Amino acid sequence: AVVSTQSTGIAMGEAVTAYVNQIKSVAENTDLGPVYTILALTPCAKLWPWLGKELKNAGITNFGVYTNWVNTNFDPESTTYLTYENYVNWAYKAGKVNADKALEIFTKSIQGEVNFFNSVERCKPIERDDRDWNWSNGAFSVNLVLAAALPLLRLLI
């Protein structure tokens, strides 16, 4: 069987395209060091294990043909984000990171995650008090995404 490396059958939506382009822009910017690319990827690396933990706690295990992908990418035990955070902390202490620029890039990345999740119709936040939020209602709270990023924001402030 011939396996194509082209994904012409899959089109990224606007939110994903904007997010990917933002990370690509950071990575290709020769005025920024590699640490900024790692910083731009950190919200994703931190959010996915958190989502995996939430799915596990909710007892959701069957994702059809995507089960293996979800189990691999949403591994609740993954601590890869700690490697990212440790490197960013080291670079900041070494004077290789401008806190304002880092915060700008991190904020764009976490907003990219929010926009990506909110681009899925069933994940759009609903108007209500988040204290009553639960997984069974099928809504996704933007506040939960931002809560996952707060420890990283504290590093930069």
mmCIF file of C-alpha atoms in Angstrom:
data_model
loop_
_atom_site.group_PDB
_atom_site.id
_atom_site.type_symbol
_atom_site.label_atom_id
_atom_site.label_comp_id
_atom_site.label_asym_id
_atom_site.label_seq_id
_atom_site.Cartn_x
_atom_site.Cartn_y
_atom_site.Cartn_z
ATOM 1 C CA ALA A 1 0.000 0.000 0.000
ATOM 2 C CA VAL A 2 1.188 3.491 -0.825
ATOM 3 C CA VAL A 3 0.983 5.904 2.061
ATOM 4 C CA SER A 4 0.636 9.556 1.173
ATOM 5 C CA THR A 5 2.382 12.149 3.317
ATOM 6 C CA GLN A 6 -0.067 14.773 2.059
ATOM 7 C CA SER A 7 -3.163 15.508 4.104
ATOM 8 C CA THR A 8 -5.219 16.974 1.295
ATOM 9 C CA GLY A 9 -8.362 15.301 2.635
ATOM 10 C CA ILE A 10 -8.137 17.209 5.917
ATOM 11 C CA ALA A 11 -8.673 20.934 6.129
ATOM 12 C CA MET A 12 -7.810 22.926 9.224
ATOM 13 C CA GLY A 13 -10.460 25.319 10.444
ATOM 14 C CA GLU A 14 -9.820 29.033 10.924
ATOM 15 C CA ALA A 15 -8.979 28.744 14.628
ATOM 16 C CA VAL A 16 -6.470 25.929 14.141
ATOM 17 C CA THR A 17 -4.909 27.659 11.136
ATOM 18 C CA ALA A 18 -4.460 30.881 13.122
ATOM 19 C CA TYR A 19 -2.957 28.987 16.069
ATOM 20 C CA VAL A 20 -0.561 26.975 13.900
ATOM 21 C CA ASN A 21 0.456 30.122 12.035
ATOM 22 C CA GLN A 22 1.102 31.939 15.319
ATOM 23 C CA ILE A 23 3.420 29.172 16.549
ATOM 24 C CA LYS A 24 5.088 28.964 13.125
ATOM 25 C CA SER A 25 5.620 32.734 13.170
ATOM 26 C CA VAL A 26 7.354 32.522 16.548
ATOM 27 C CA ALA A 27 9.504 29.588 15.406
ATOM 28 C CA GLU A 28 10.559 31.332 12.187
ATOM 29 C CA ASN A 29 11.309 34.692 13.818
ATOM 30 C CA THR A 30 15.112 34.867 13.834
ATOM 31 C CA ASP A 31 15.005 37.755 16.316
ATOM 32 C CA LEU A 32 13.612 35.393 18.950
ATOM 33 C CA GLY A 33 15.542 32.576 20.560
ATOM 34 C CA PRO A 34 14.326 28.949 20.529
ATOM 35 C CA VAL A 35 13.001 29.390 24.062
ATOM 36 C CA TYR A 36 10.128 31.455 22.690
ATOM 37 C CA THR A 37 9.018 28.544 20.476
ATOM 38 C CA ILE A 38 9.036 26.273 23.512
ATOM 39 C CA LEU A 39 7.068 28.911 25.383
ATOM 40 C CA ALA A 40 4.536 29.126 22.529
ATOM 41 C CA LEU A 41 4.028 25.344 22.700
ATOM 42 C CA THR A 42 3.737 25.185 26.495
ATOM 43 C CA PRO A 43 -0.022 25.853 26.791
ATOM 44 C CA CYS A 44 -0.723 22.861 24.553
ATOM 45 C CA ALA A 45 1.758 20.660 26.420
ATOM 46 C CA LYS A 46 0.168 21.640 29.739
ATOM 47 C CA LEU A 47 -3.468 21.528 28.643
ATOM 48 C CA TRP A 48 -3.559 18.093 27.015
ATOM 49 C CA PRO A 49 -2.579 16.053 30.114
ATOM 50 C CA TRP A 50 -5.065 18.113 32.131
ATOM 51 C CA LEU A 51 -7.786 17.244 29.627
ATOM 52 C CA GLY A 52 -6.725 13.591 29.853
ATOM 53 C CA LYS A 53 -7.108 13.704 33.625
ATOM 54 C CA GLU A 54 -10.548 15.271 33.327
ATOM 55 C CA LEU A 55 -11.643 12.627 30.802
ATOM 56 C CA LYS A 56 -10.274 9.857 33.023
ATOM 57 C CA ASN A 57 -12.012 11.288 36.110
ATOM 58 C CA ALA A 58 -15.263 11.464 34.145
ATOM 59 C CA GLY A 59 -14.894 7.789 33.206
ATOM 60 C CA ILE A 60 -14.863 8.535 29.477
ATOM 61 C CA THR A 61 -12.746 5.893 27.744
ATOM 62 C CA ASN A 62 -14.293 5.173 24.346
ATOM 63 C CA PHE A 63 -13.504 7.590 21.549
ATOM 64 C CA GLY A 64 -14.201 5.207 18.690
ATOM 65 C CA VAL A 65 -11.496 5.185 16.047
ATOM 66 C CA TYR A 66 -9.708 7.977 17.968
ATOM 67 C CA THR A 67 -9.326 6.050 21.247
ATOM 68 C CA ASN A 68 -5.645 5.226 20.701
ATOM 69 C CA TRP A 69 -4.890 8.802 19.633
ATOM 70 C CA VAL A 70 -6.688 10.246 22.683
ATOM 71 C CA ASN A 71 -4.942 7.819 25.048
ATOM 72 C CA THR A 72 -1.556 8.753 23.586
ATOM 73 C CA ASN A 73 -2.015 12.515 23.334
ATOM 74 C CA PHE A 74 -4.160 13.136 26.410
ATOM 75 C CA ASP A 75 -2.029 11.035 28.740
ATOM 76 C CA PRO A 76 -2.915 12.331 32.229
ATOM 77 C CA GLU A 77 0.460 11.144 33.534
ATOM 78 C CA SER A 78 2.473 13.167 31.008
ATOM 79 C CA THR A 79 4.842 15.663 32.582
ATOM 80 C CA THR A 80 6.482 16.854 29.370
ATOM 81 C CA TYR A 81 5.204 20.359 30.085
ATOM 82 C CA LEU A 82 7.510 20.436 33.135
ATOM 83 C CA THR A 83 10.509 20.141 30.819
ATOM 84 C CA TYR A 84 9.182 23.136 28.877
ATOM 85 C CA GLU A 85 8.529 25.124 32.053
ATOM 86 C CA ASN A 86 11.959 24.293 33.501
ATOM 87 C CA TYR A 87 13.704 25.401 30.301
ATOM 88 C CA VAL A 88 11.727 28.643 30.140
ATOM 89 C CA ASN A 89 12.525 29.319 33.823
ATOM 90 C CA TRP A 90 16.214 28.648 33.214
ATOM 91 C CA ALA A 91 16.241 30.926 30.157
ATOM 92 C CA TYR A 92 14.463 33.678 32.070
ATOM 93 C CA LYS A 93 16.955 33.494 34.947
ATOM 94 C CA ALA A 94 19.802 33.491 32.406
ATOM 95 C CA GLY A 95 18.475 36.715 30.873
ATOM 96 C CA LYS A 96 17.480 35.078 27.575
ATOM 97 C CA VAL A 97 13.763 35.880 27.918
ATOM 98 C CA ASN A 98 12.062 39.241 27.852
ATOM 99 C CA ALA A 99 9.103 38.880 30.222
ATOM 100 C CA ASP A 100 6.819 41.198 28.221
ATOM 101 C CA LYS A 101 7.499 39.374 24.944
ATOM 102 C CA ALA A 102 7.131 36.001 26.663
ATOM 103 C CA LEU A 103 3.796 36.992 28.151
ATOM 104 C CA GLU A 104 2.600 38.257 24.761
ATOM 105 C CA ILE A 105 3.539 34.962 23.057
ATOM 106 C CA PHE A 106 2.153 32.787 25.850
ATOM 107 C CA THR A 107 -1.103 34.754 25.872
ATOM 108 C CA LYS A 108 -1.515 34.345 22.106
ATOM 109 C CA SER A 109 -0.919 30.604 22.449
ATOM 110 C CA ILE A 110 -3.382 30.091 25.285
ATOM 111 C CA GLN A 111 -5.891 32.201 23.353
ATOM 112 C CA GLY A 112 -5.223 29.947 20.355
ATOM 113 C CA GLU A 113 -6.165 26.945 22.498
ATOM 114 C CA VAL A 114 -9.329 28.708 23.679
ATOM 115 C CA ASN A 115 -10.272 29.672 20.117
ATOM 116 C CA PHE A 116 -9.609 26.140 18.889
ATOM 117 C CA PHE A 117 -11.889 24.564 21.489
ATOM 118 C CA ASN A 118 -14.519 27.229 21.022
ATOM 119 C CA SER A 119 -14.497 26.627 17.259
ATOM 120 C CA VAL A 120 -16.195 23.275 17.887
ATOM 121 C CA GLU A 121 -19.915 23.968 18.159
ATOM 122 C CA ARG A 122 -20.586 21.636 21.084
ATOM 123 C CA CYS A 123 -17.666 23.122 23.013
ATOM 124 C CA LYS A 124 -18.822 26.723 22.874
ATOM 125 C CA PRO A 125 -19.214 28.150 26.367
ATOM 126 C CA ILE A 126 -22.742 28.766 27.536
ATOM 127 C CA GLU A 127 -23.917 31.706 29.608
ATOM 128 C CA ARG A 128 -24.066 30.529 33.223
ATOM 129 C CA ASP A 129 -22.199 30.450 36.504
ATOM 130 C CA ASP A 130 -19.051 28.277 36.130
ATOM 131 C CA ARG A 131 -19.485 27.006 39.689
ATOM 132 C CA ASP A 132 -22.324 24.838 38.352
ATOM 133 C CA TRP A 133 -20.228 23.479 35.492
ATOM 134 C CA ASN A 134 -19.946 19.727 34.952
ATOM 135 C CA TRP A 135 -18.781 17.431 32.160
ATOM 136 C CA SER A 136 -22.182 15.868 31.571
ATOM 137 C CA ASN A 137 -23.678 19.028 30.070
ATOM 138 C CA GLY A 138 -21.277 18.874 27.091
ATOM 139 C CA ALA A 139 -20.111 22.482 27.450
ATOM 140 C CA PHE A 140 -16.481 23.538 27.683
ATOM 141 C CA SER A 141 -15.537 26.397 29.940
ATOM 142 C CA VAL A 142 -12.880 28.793 28.681
ATOM 143 C CA ASN A 143 -12.144 29.546 32.332
ATOM 144 C CA LEU A 144 -10.923 25.974 32.792
ATOM 145 C CA VAL A 145 -8.419 26.362 29.954
ATOM 146 C CA LEU A 146 -7.131 29.569 31.465
ATOM 147 C CA ALA A 147 -6.946 27.961 34.921
ATOM 148 C CA ALA A 148 -4.621 25.320 33.488
ATOM 149 C CA ALA A 149 -2.312 28.103 32.309
ATOM 150 C CA LEU A 150 -2.202 30.185 35.487
ATOM 151 C CA PRO A 151 0.933 28.529 36.915
ATOM 152 C CA LEU A 152 2.820 29.467 33.735
ATOM 153 C CA LEU A 153 1.507 33.003 33.783
ATOM 154 C CA ARG A 154 2.777 33.368 37.345
ATOM 155 C CA LEU A 155 6.278 32.531 36.124
ATOM 156 C CA LEU A 156 6.209 35.441 33.736
ATOM 157 C CA ILE A 157 4.692 38.080 35.968
#
